[in-house]
Coordinates of C-alpha atoms and ligand atoms in Angstrom, one line a residue:
X9 CA 41.4 -81.1 32.0
X10 CA 42.4 -83.8 34.5
X11 CA 40.5 -87.0 34.1
X12 CA 39.8 -89.3 37.1
X13 CA 42.0 -92.0 35.6
X14 CA 45.0 -89.6 35.8
X15 CA 44.5 -89.1 39.5
X16 CA 46.8 -91.9 40.8
X17 CA 49.8 -90.5 38.9
X18 CA 49.0 -87.1 40.1
X19 CA 48.9 -88.3 43.7
X20 CA 52.3 -89.8 43.2
X21 CA 53.5 -86.5 41.7
X22 CA 52.1 -84.4 44.5
X23 CA 53.5 -86.7 47.2
X24 CA 56.9 -86.7 45.5
X25 CA 56.8 -82.9 45.3
X26 CA 55.9 -82.7 49.0
X27 CA 58.8 -84.9 50.0
X28 CA 61.2 -83.0 47.8
X29 CA 60.1 -79.6 49.1
X30 CA 60.9 -78.3 52.5
X31 CA 57.6 -76.6 53.3
X32 CA 59.4 -75.4 56.4
X33 CA 58.8 -72.4 58.5
X34 CA 56.0 -72.3 61.1
X35 CA 53.7 -69.4 61.7
X36 CA 55.8 -68.1 64.5
X37 CA 58.9 -68.2 62.3
X38 CA 60.0 -66.2 59.3
X39 CA 58.0 -66.9 56.2
X40 CA 59.4 -66.1 52.8
X41 CA 57.5 -63.7 50.5
X42 CA 54.8 -65.4 48.5
X43 CA 55.6 -67.4 45.4
X44 CA 53.9 -70.2 43.7
X45 CA 56.5 -72.4 45.4
X46 CA 55.2 -71.9 48.9
X47 CA 51.5 -71.3 48.2
X48 CA 50.9 -75.0 48.0
X49 CA 50.5 -75.4 44.3
X50 CA 52.6 -78.4 43.2
X51 CA 55.1 -77.9 40.5
X52 CA 55.3 -80.3 37.5
X53 CA 53.8 -80.5 34.1
X54 CA 50.4 -79.2 33.1
X55 CA 49.0 -75.7 33.6
X56 CA 48.8 -74.1 37.0
X57 CA 45.0 -74.5 36.9
X58 CA 45.3 -78.2 36.2
X59 CA 47.8 -78.8 39.0
X60 CA 45.9 -76.7 41.6
X61 CA 42.6 -78.4 40.8
X62 CA 44.2 -81.9 40.8
X63 CA 45.8 -81.3 44.2
X64 CA 42.4 -79.9 45.5
X65 CA 40.5 -83.0 44.3
X66 CA 42.8 -85.3 46.2
X67 CA 42.8 -83.1 49.3
X68 CA 39.0 -82.6 49.3
X69 CA 38.5 -86.3 49.1
X70 CA 40.6 -86.9 52.2
X71 CA 39.1 -83.8 54.0
X72 CA 35.6 -85.1 53.5
X73 CA 36.2 -88.8 54.2
X74 CA 39.0 -88.8 56.9
X75 CA 38.5 -85.6 58.9
X76 CA 35.5 -85.8 61.2
X77 CA 33.6 -82.8 62.3
X78 CA 35.5 -82.6 65.6
X79 CA 38.8 -82.6 63.8
X80 CA 37.7 -80.1 61.2
X81 CA 36.4 -77.8 63.9
X82 CA 39.8 -77.9 65.7
X83 CA 41.7 -77.2 62.5
X84 CA 39.4 -74.2 61.7
X85 CA 39.8 -72.9 65.3
X86 CA 43.6 -73.1 65.0
X87 CA 43.3 -71.3 61.6
X88 CA 41.4 -68.4 63.2
X89 CA 44.1 -68.1 65.9
X90 CA 47.0 -68.2 63.4
X91 CA 45.3 -65.6 61.1
X92 CA 44.7 -63.2 64.0
X93 CA 48.4 -62.9 64.6
X94 CA 48.8 -61.7 61.0
X95 CA 45.8 -59.3 60.7
X96 CA 48.0 -56.2 60.9
X97 CA 50.4 -57.5 58.3
X98 CA 47.6 -58.5 56.0
X99 CA 46.0 -55.0 56.4
X100 CA 49.3 -53.2 55.6
X101 CA 50.1 -55.5 52.7
X102 CA 46.7 -55.1 51.0
X103 CA 46.7 -51.3 51.6
X104 CA 50.2 -51.0 50.1
X105 CA 49.4 -53.2 47.2
X106 CA 46.0 -51.9 46.2
X107 CA 46.4 -48.3 47.4
X108 CA 42.7 -48.4 48.5
X109 CA 41.1 -48.1 51.9
X110 CA 42.7 -47.3 55.2
X111 CA 44.7 -49.4 57.6
X112 CA 42.4 -49.3 60.7
X113 CA 39.3 -50.4 58.8
X114 CA 41.2 -53.0 56.7
X115 CA 42.4 -54.6 59.9
X116 CA 38.8 -54.4 61.4
X117 CA 37.4 -56.2 58.3
X118 CA 40.1 -58.9 58.4
X119 CA 39.5 -59.5 62.2
X120 CA 35.7 -59.6 61.5
X121 CA 36.3 -62.3 58.9
X122 CA 38.5 -64.3 61.2
X123 CA 36.3 -64.0 64.3
X124 CA 32.7 -64.0 63.0
X125 CA 32.7 -66.2 59.9
X126 CA 30.5 -69.2 60.8
X127 CA 32.2 -72.6 60.9
X128 CA 31.1 -76.2 61.2
X129 CA 28.8 -75.4 64.1
X130 CA 26.5 -73.7 61.7
X131 CA 25.2 -77.0 60.2
X132 CA 21.8 -78.5 61.0
X133 CA 20.3 -81.7 59.7
X134 CA 16.7 -81.8 58.7
X135 CA 14.8 -84.9 59.8
X136 CA 11.1 -85.6 59.3
X137 CA 9.4 -88.7 60.7
X138 CA 5.9 -89.9 59.9
X139 CA 3.6 -92.8 59.2
X140 CA 6.1 -94.2 56.6
X141 CA 9.3 -93.9 58.5
X142 CA 12.1 -91.3 58.3
X143 CA 13.3 -88.6 55.9
X144 CA 16.7 -87.2 56.4
X145 CA 18.2 -84.3 54.6
X146 CA 21.9 -83.5 55.1
X147 CA 24.2 -80.9 53.6
X148 CA 27.1 -82.3 51.6
X149 CA 30.2 -80.7 50.1
X150 CA 30.3 -79.8 46.4
X151 CA 34.0 -80.8 46.0
X152 CA 36.4 -78.3 44.5
X153 CA 35.3 -74.7 44.4
X154 CA 36.8 -72.0 42.2
X155 CA 36.6 -68.7 44.1
X156 CA 37.2 -65.4 42.3
X157 CA 37.9 -62.5 44.7
X158 CA 37.7 -58.7 44.4
X159 CA 40.5 -56.2 44.9
X160 CA 38.3 -54.2 47.3
X161 CA 38.4 -56.8 50.2
X162 CA 41.1 -59.3 49.0
X163 CA 42.2 -60.7 52.4
X164 CA 38.9 -60.6 54.2
X165 CA 37.2 -62.4 51.3
X166 CA 39.8 -65.1 51.2
X167 CA 39.6 -65.8 54.9
X168 CA 35.8 -65.6 55.0
X169 CA 35.5 -68.0 52.0
X170 CA 38.2 -70.4 53.3
X171 CA 36.5 -70.8 56.7
X172 CA 33.0 -71.3 55.1
X173 CA 34.3 -73.6 52.4
X174 CA 36.4 -75.8 54.6
X175 CA 33.6 -76.0 57.2
X176 CA 31.4 -77.2 54.3
X177 CA 33.8 -80.0 53.5
X178 CA 35.0 -78.4 50.2
X179 CA 38.5 -77.5 48.8
X180 CA 39.1 -74.2 47.1
X181 CA 41.3 -72.7 44.4
X182 CA 41.3 -68.9 44.5
X183 CA 41.5 -66.7 41.5
X184 CA 43.1 -63.5 42.8
X185 CA 42.4 -60.1 41.4
X186 CA 45.6 -59.0 39.5
X187 CA 45.6 -55.8 41.6
X188 CA 45.6 -57.8 44.8
X189 CA 47.8 -60.7 43.9
X190 CA 50.5 -60.4 46.5
X191 CA 47.9 -60.0 49.3
X192 CA 46.0 -63.0 48.2
X193 CA 49.0 -65.2 47.8
X194 CA 50.4 -64.2 51.2
X195 CA 47.0 -64.9 52.8
X196 CA 46.8 -68.3 51.1
X197 CA 50.4 -69.0 52.1
X198 CA 49.7 -68.4 55.8
X199 CA 46.5 -70.3 55.6
X200 CA 48.5 -73.2 54.2
X201 CA 51.1 -73.1 56.9
X202 CA 48.4 -73.2 59.5
X203 CA 46.6 -76.1 57.8
X204 CA 49.9 -78.0 57.5
X205 CA 50.8 -77.4 61.1
X206 CA 47.4 -78.8 62.2
X207 CA 47.7 -81.8 59.9
X208 CA 45.1 -80.9 57.2
X209 CA 45.7 -82.4 53.7
X210 CA 48.0 -80.6 51.3
X211 CA 46.3 -78.7 48.5
X212 CA 43.0 -78.0 50.2
X213 CA 43.4 -74.3 49.7
X214 CA 45.5 -72.8 46.9
X215 CA 45.6 -69.7 44.6
X216 CA 46.7 -69.1 41.1
X217 CA 49.9 -67.2 41.0
X218 CA 49.6 -66.1 37.4
X219 CA 46.3 -64.4 36.7
X220 CA 44.8 -63.6 33.4
X221 CA 41.2 -63.7 32.0
X222 CA 42.2 -67.0 30.3
X223 CA 43.4 -68.5 33.5
X224 CA 40.2 -67.4 35.3
X225 CA 38.1 -68.9 32.6
X226 CA 40.1 -72.1 32.5
X227 CA 39.6 -72.4 36.3
X228 CA 35.9 -71.8 36.1
X229 CA 35.3 -74.2 33.3
X230 CA 37.6 -76.9 34.6
X231 CA 35.9 -80.3 34.6
X232 CA 36.8 -81.0 38.3
X233 CA 35.5 -77.7 39.6
X234 CA 32.0 -78.3 41.0
X235 CA 31.0 -74.8 42.1
X236 CA 32.0 -71.2 41.3
X237 CA 32.0 -68.4 43.9
X238 CA 32.3 -65.1 42.0
X239 CA 32.7 -62.0 44.1
X240 CA 33.1 -58.8 42.2
X241 CA 31.6 -56.6 39.5
X242 CA 29.1 -57.6 36.8
X243 CA 31.7 -59.1 34.4
X244 CA 32.9 -61.8 36.7
X245 CA 29.4 -62.9 37.7
X246 CA 28.4 -63.0 34.1
X247 CA 31.5 -65.0 33.2
X248 CA 30.8 -67.5 36.1
X249 CA 27.2 -68.0 35.1
X250 CA 28.2 -68.5 31.4
X251 CA 30.4 -71.4 32.5
X252 CA 27.3 -73.5 33.1
X253 CA 28.4 -74.5 36.6
X254 CA 26.4 -73.9 39.8
X255 CA 27.4 -70.4 40.9
X256 CA 27.4 -68.3 44.0
X257 CA 27.2 -64.9 42.2
X258 CA 28.1 -61.9 44.4
X259 CA 27.7 -58.9 42.2
X260 CA 27.8 -55.1 42.5
X261 CA 25.5 -52.8 44.3
X262 CA 24.6 -49.1 44.7
X263 CA 23.1 -49.0 48.2
X264 CA 20.8 -46.0 49.0
X265 CA 20.2 -44.7 52.6
X266 CA 16.9 -42.9 53.3
X267 CA 16.4 -40.6 56.3
X268 CA 12.9 -39.4 57.1
X269 CA 11.6 -36.7 59.5
X270 CA 10.9 -39.2 62.3
X271 CA 14.6 -40.4 62.6
X272 CA 17.0 -39.6 65.4
X273 CA 18.9 -37.2 63.1
X274 CA 22.0 -36.9 65.2
X275 CA 22.4 -40.6 65.4
X276 CA 21.6 -41.0 61.7
X277 CA 24.3 -38.5 60.8
X278 CA 26.9 -40.4 62.8
X279 CA 25.8 -43.8 61.5
X280 CA 25.8 -42.7 57.9
X281 CA 29.3 -41.3 58.2
X282 CA 30.6 -44.4 60.0
X283 CA 29.1 -46.8 57.4
X284 CA 29.8 -44.7 54.3
X285 CA 33.5 -43.9 55.2
X286 CA 34.3 -47.5 56.4
X287 CA 37.5 -48.5 54.6
X288 CA 36.9 -45.4 52.4
X289 CA 33.6 -46.8 51.1
X290 CA 35.0 -50.0 49.5
X291 CA 32.5 -52.5 51.0
X292 CA 29.8 -53.2 48.5
X293 CA 27.2 -52.8 51.2
X294 CA 28.3 -49.3 52.1
X295 CA 26.0 -46.3 51.7
X296 CA 26.5 -44.9 48.2
X297 CA 23.8 -42.2 48.1
X298 CA 21.7 -40.3 50.7
X299 CA 18.1 -39.5 50.3
X300 CA 16.7 -37.1 53.0
X301 CA 13.2 -35.7 53.5
X302 CA 13.5 -32.0 52.9
X303 CA 12.2 -30.8 56.3
X304 CA 15.2 -32.4 58.1
X305 CA 17.8 -32.1 55.4
X306 CA 19.5 -29.0 56.8
X307 CA 19.6 -30.5 60.3
X308 CA 21.1 -33.7 59.0
X309 CA 23.7 -31.9 57.0
X310 CA 24.7 -29.8 60.0
X311 CA 25.0 -32.9 62.2
X312 CA 27.1 -34.6 59.5
X313 CA 29.4 -31.6 59.0
X314 CA 29.9 -31.4 62.8
X315 CA 31.0 -35.0 62.7
X316 CA 33.8 -35.2 60.2
X317 CA 31.9 -34.8 56.9
X318 CA 32.9 -31.9 54.7
X319 CA 30.4 -30.3 52.4
X320 CA 31.3 -29.0 48.9
X321 CA 28.7 -26.5 47.7
X322 CA 30.6 -24.1 45.5
X323 CA 29.5 -25.0 41.9
X324 CA 33.0 -24.5 40.5
X325 CA 34.4 -26.9 43.1
X326 CA 31.7 -29.4 42.4
X327 CA 32.6 -29.2 38.7
X328 CA 36.3 -29.7 39.6
X329 CA 35.3 -32.7 41.7
X330 CA 33.3 -34.2 38.8
X331 CA 36.2 -33.9 36.4
X332 CA 38.5 -35.4 38.9
X333 CA 36.7 -38.5 40.2
X334 CA 34.7 -39.2 37.0
X335 CA 35.9 -40.0 33.5
X336 CA 34.8 -38.0 30.5
X337 CA 32.1 -40.6 30.0
X338 CA 30.8 -40.0 33.5
X339 CA 32.0 -43.3 34.8
X340 CA 34.2 -43.8 37.9
X341 CA 37.9 -42.7 37.6
X342 CA 39.4 -45.8 39.2
X343 CA 42.4 -43.8 40.4
X344 CA 40.2 -42.4 43.2
X345 CA 38.5 -45.6 44.2
X346 CA 39.0 -46.2 48.0
X347 CA 41.1 -43.1 48.4
X348 CA 40.9 -41.0 51.6
X349 CA 38.5 -38.0 51.6
X350 CA 41.5 -35.8 52.4
X351 CA 43.4 -37.0 49.3
X352 CA 40.4 -36.3 47.0
X353 CA 40.0 -32.8 48.6
X354 CA 43.6 -32.0 48.1
X355 CA 43.4 -33.0 44.4
X356 CA 40.7 -30.4 43.9
X357 CA 42.7 -27.8 45.7
X358 CA 40.8 -27.8 49.0
X359 CA 42.8 -27.9 52.3
X360 CA 41.3 -30.9 54.0
X361 CA 40.2 -30.2 57.6
X362 CA 41.8 -32.4 60.3
X363 CA 40.0 -35.8 60.7
X364 CA 37.7 -35.4 57.6
X365 CA 36.2 -38.8 56.7
X366 CA 33.6 -38.0 54.1
X367 CA 32.8 -35.5 51.3
X368 CA 29.2 -34.5 51.1
X369 CA 27.7 -32.9 47.9
X370 CA 24.1 -32.0 47.2
X371 CA 23.0 -33.3 43.8
X372 CA 19.9 -34.4 42.0
X373 CA 19.0 -38.1 41.4
X374 CA 20.3 -38.1 37.9
X375 CA 23.9 -37.0 38.8
X376 CA 26.6 -39.6 38.1
X377 CA 27.7 -39.3 41.8
X378 CA 24.3 -40.9 42.6
X379 CA 24.0 -43.2 39.6
X380 CA 27.5 -44.7 39.7
X381 CA 28.9 -47.1 42.3
X382 CA 31.7 -44.7 43.3
X383 CA 33.4 -46.8 46.0
X384 CA 35.0 -43.7 47.5
X385 CA 34.1 -41.5 50.5
X386 CA 32.0 -39.1 48.5
X387 CA 28.3 -39.1 49.3
X388 CA 25.7 -37.4 47.1
X389 CA 22.8 -36.0 49.2
X390 CA 19.4 -35.8 47.4
X391 CA 16.5 -33.9 49.0
X392 CA 13.0 -35.5 48.6
X393 CA 9.7 -34.0 49.5
X394 CA 8.5 -37.0 51.6
X395 CA 9.2 -40.7 52.5
X396 CA 7.2 -42.0 49.6
X397 CA 9.2 -40.0 47.0
X398 CA 12.4 -41.0 48.8
X399 CA 11.5 -44.7 48.6
X400 CA 10.7 -44.5 44.9
X401 CA 14.0 -42.7 44.2
X402 CA 15.9 -45.2 46.4
X403 CA 14.5 -48.1 44.4
X404 CA 15.5 -46.5 41.1
X405 CA 19.0 -45.7 42.3
X406 CA 19.6 -49.3 43.5
X407 CA 19.3 -50.2 39.8
X408 CA 17.6 -53.5 40.5
X409 CA 20.8 -55.1 41.9
X410 CA 18.7 -56.2 45.0
X411 CA 22.0 -55.8 46.9
X412 CA 21.7 -53.5 50.0
X413 CA 19.8 -50.5 51.4
X414 CA 19.4 -48.6 54.7
X415 CA 16.8 -46.5 56.4
X416 CA 16.8 -44.2 59.4
X417 CA 13.3 -43.7 60.8
X418 CA 11.2 -44.3 63.9
X419 CA 8.1 -44.9 61.9
X420 CA 7.5 -48.6 62.3
X421 CA 5.4 -49.0 59.2
X422 CA 7.9 -47.2 57.0
X423 CA 10.7 -49.4 58.3
X424 CA 8.8 -52.5 57.1
X425 CA 7.5 -50.8 53.9
X426 CA 11.0 -49.9 52.7
X427 CA 12.4 -53.3 53.6
X428 CA 9.6 -55.0 51.6
X429 CA 9.7 -52.6 48.6
X430 CA 13.5 -52.6 48.1
X431 CA 13.8 -56.4 47.9
X432 CA 17.5 -56.1 48.7
X433 CA 19.6 -59.0 50.0
X434 CA 20.8 -56.8 52.9
X435 CA 18.6 -54.2 54.6
X436 CA 19.7 -52.2 57.7
X437 CA 17.4 -50.2 59.9
X438 CA 18.8 -47.4 62.2
X439 CA 22.5 -48.5 62.1
X440 CA 25.5 -48.1 59.8
X441 CA 25.4 -50.3 56.7
X442 CA 28.2 -52.5 58.1
X443 CA 25.8 -53.9 60.7
X444 CA 24.7 -56.1 57.8
X445 CA 28.0 -58.0 57.7
X446 CA 28.4 -58.3 61.5
X447 CA 30.1 -55.1 62.7
X448 CA 28.4 -54.2 66.0
X449 CA 25.5 -56.5 65.2
X450 CA 24.5 -60.1 65.8
X451 CA 24.9 -61.0 62.1
X452 CA 27.6 -63.5 61.0
X453 CA 30.4 -62.0 58.9
X454 CA 30.0 -62.3 55.2
X455 CA 32.2 -60.9 52.4
X456 CA 30.6 -62.8 49.6
X457 CA 27.0 -61.6 49.4
X458 CA 25.2 -63.6 46.7
X459 CA 22.8 -61.1 45.2
X460 CA 22.5 -62.3 41.7
X461 CA 22.1 -66.0 42.4
X462 CA 20.1 -65.6 45.6
X463 CA 22.1 -67.4 48.4
X464 CA 22.4 -64.1 50.2
X465 CA 25.1 -63.4 52.8
X466 CA 27.1 -66.6 52.5
X467 CA 27.7 -69.1 55.3
X468 CA 29.1 -72.6 55.1
X469 CA 25.6 -73.7 54.0
X470 CA 25.9 -71.7 50.8
X471 CA 28.7 -74.0 49.6
X472 CA 26.9 -77.3 50.2
X473 CA 24.3 -79.2 48.3
X474 CA 21.3 -80.9 50.0
X475 CA 21.0 -84.7 49.8
X476 CA 18.0 -86.6 50.9
X477 CA 17.7 -90.1 52.3
X478 CA 14.4 -91.9 52.9
X479 CA 14.1 -94.9 55.2
X480 CA 10.8 -96.7 54.8
X481 CA 8.9 -98.3 57.7
X482 CA 11.3 -97.7 60.6
X483 CA 13.1 -95.3 62.8
X484 CA 10.1 -93.5 64.1
X485 CA 10.3 -93.6 67.9
X486 CA 6.7 -92.4 68.8
Ligands
NAD534 P1 36.3 -57.2 39.6 O1 35.0 -57.6 39.1 O2 37.1 -56.3 38.8 O3 37.1 -58.5 40.0 C1 36.7 -59.6 40.8 C2 37.3 -60.9 40.3 O4 36.9 -61.3 39.1 C3 38.8 -60.7 40.2 O5 39.4 -61.9 40.6 C4 39.0 -60.6 38.7 O6 40.3 -61.1 38.3 C5 37.9 -61.4 38.1 N1 37.3 -61.0 36.9 C6 36.8 -59.8 36.6 N2 36.2 -59.8 35.4 C7 36.3 -61.0 34.9 C8 35.8 -61.7 33.7 N3 35.2 -61.0 32.7 N4 36.1 -63.0 33.5 C9 36.7 -63.7 34.5 N5 37.2 -63.2 35.7 C10 37.0 -61.8 35.9 O7 35.9 -56.6 41.1 P2 36.6 -55.4 41.9 O8 36.6 -54.1 41.1 O9 37.9 -55.8 42.4 O10 35.6 -55.3 43.1 C11 34.6 -54.3 43.2 C12 33.3 -54.7 42.7 O11 32.9 -55.9 43.4 C13 32.2 -53.7 43.0 O12 31.3 -53.7 42.0 C14 31.6 -54.3 44.3 O13 30.2 -53.9 44.5 C15 31.7 -55.8 44.0 N6 31.7 -56.6 45.2 C16 30.6 -57.3 45.5 C17 30.6 -58.1 46.7 C18 29.4 -58.9 47.0 O14 29.5 -59.7 48.0 N7 28.3 -58.8 46.4 C19 31.7 -58.1 47.5 C20 32.8 -57.3 47.2 C21 32.8 -56.6 46.0

């Protein structure tokens, strides 16, 4: 752990390192492949965690004190421009590295993060004046944040977190997922080149280049890390909360979508396919199981199969699908997470029709396809007698994660009843699930959705702490 007293010598080391190193290459030029050397972590003695956090402490201090809102806004605007030029490269790299998702949607997610993540303009100050003077509440940075990111959206999460955290006045050290290390380091490298070109302090954004559970835990428990942002499955959120630090905990989900007999069935079919197959179902907010009121189930299924969903109804093929995408214990076979529907169909010996995006299988509620968070374009469809039964089943299938849910209905009261009853962080009515994170909707982009700890879809405000100042007996103007 780095103590405050050690900081002056660290400054000297960081500055010497900067002088020694030619951090050359601009965003328009050729950039070497990512290594610890050009991802902004200073070399020298101490562990990589210590060095990254020490550099982040110094950079954050300057970012907060010396860079006013106008300057930060300009730097973030430039960052968005620079990242846009690399969206295609990021999408290809993360697809090649993780083998999950598809190029078109990966690029769309990355551009969404670049364009629609809220920045410094998002802040407001609360002021209350009264008989006794003025009360002011302002949002203030935490300092250095440790951000652990998932393999399912590695680039979009890094860009989304970076913009939010810098806008909040913080610095960040990313803990990459081992399966998305190259994509994360490359993103952080290009973020750094952009920040350097616009004169931001060195070390503001970095990433660990060697990842292990020990390194992640060392980062989270580091004395100079003031906030943890943990985006991933239950393990990382639990580990972050166990560190005793304030945490933005963005955990897993199993979002149900419910269709009742009043819905526009053709639109519901298209919306469900669009949301559920987006990046091959990798987003945590994507539809994971479909509940449909029986009297419209056949029509919905027909509309879906006419629109690039492929139904498997042969019991022998369903069995084959089960043994392929599930383990013997009934959990998810990770080899199929984020794979194309055509790839899964081919593996069970079915010639995939041209343009297929989603596999549809009728199951009951207890089936592992419905119970497990599959994260692949395979949607279990469960018939329910009526809306009330559908809502009760949806609530059970969400497992109390309070993450996300969707409904397609034109019954106004049911739209409200389900939103209220599910208690999810994200709730979408009559649109694909991705409307919740800003695709074709007015919502800001969010790739860290704090379900467990309650901050919700994160914005710069989620990475700040509130500070109050009271001025007695003055500053009231009426
Ligand atoms: P993951 O949990 O395997 O990894 C996430 C990060 O946590 C990685 O950086 C990993 O190295 C680290 N990590 C994992 N376990 C850890 C532990 N015990 N101690 C310390 N660090 C640990 O996540 P994944 O499989 O890449 O992503 C998919 C999961 O993430 C799904 O469950 C999905 O729903 C969830 N997710 C949630 C959100 C959200 O905003 N709520 C967003 C994306 C993904």
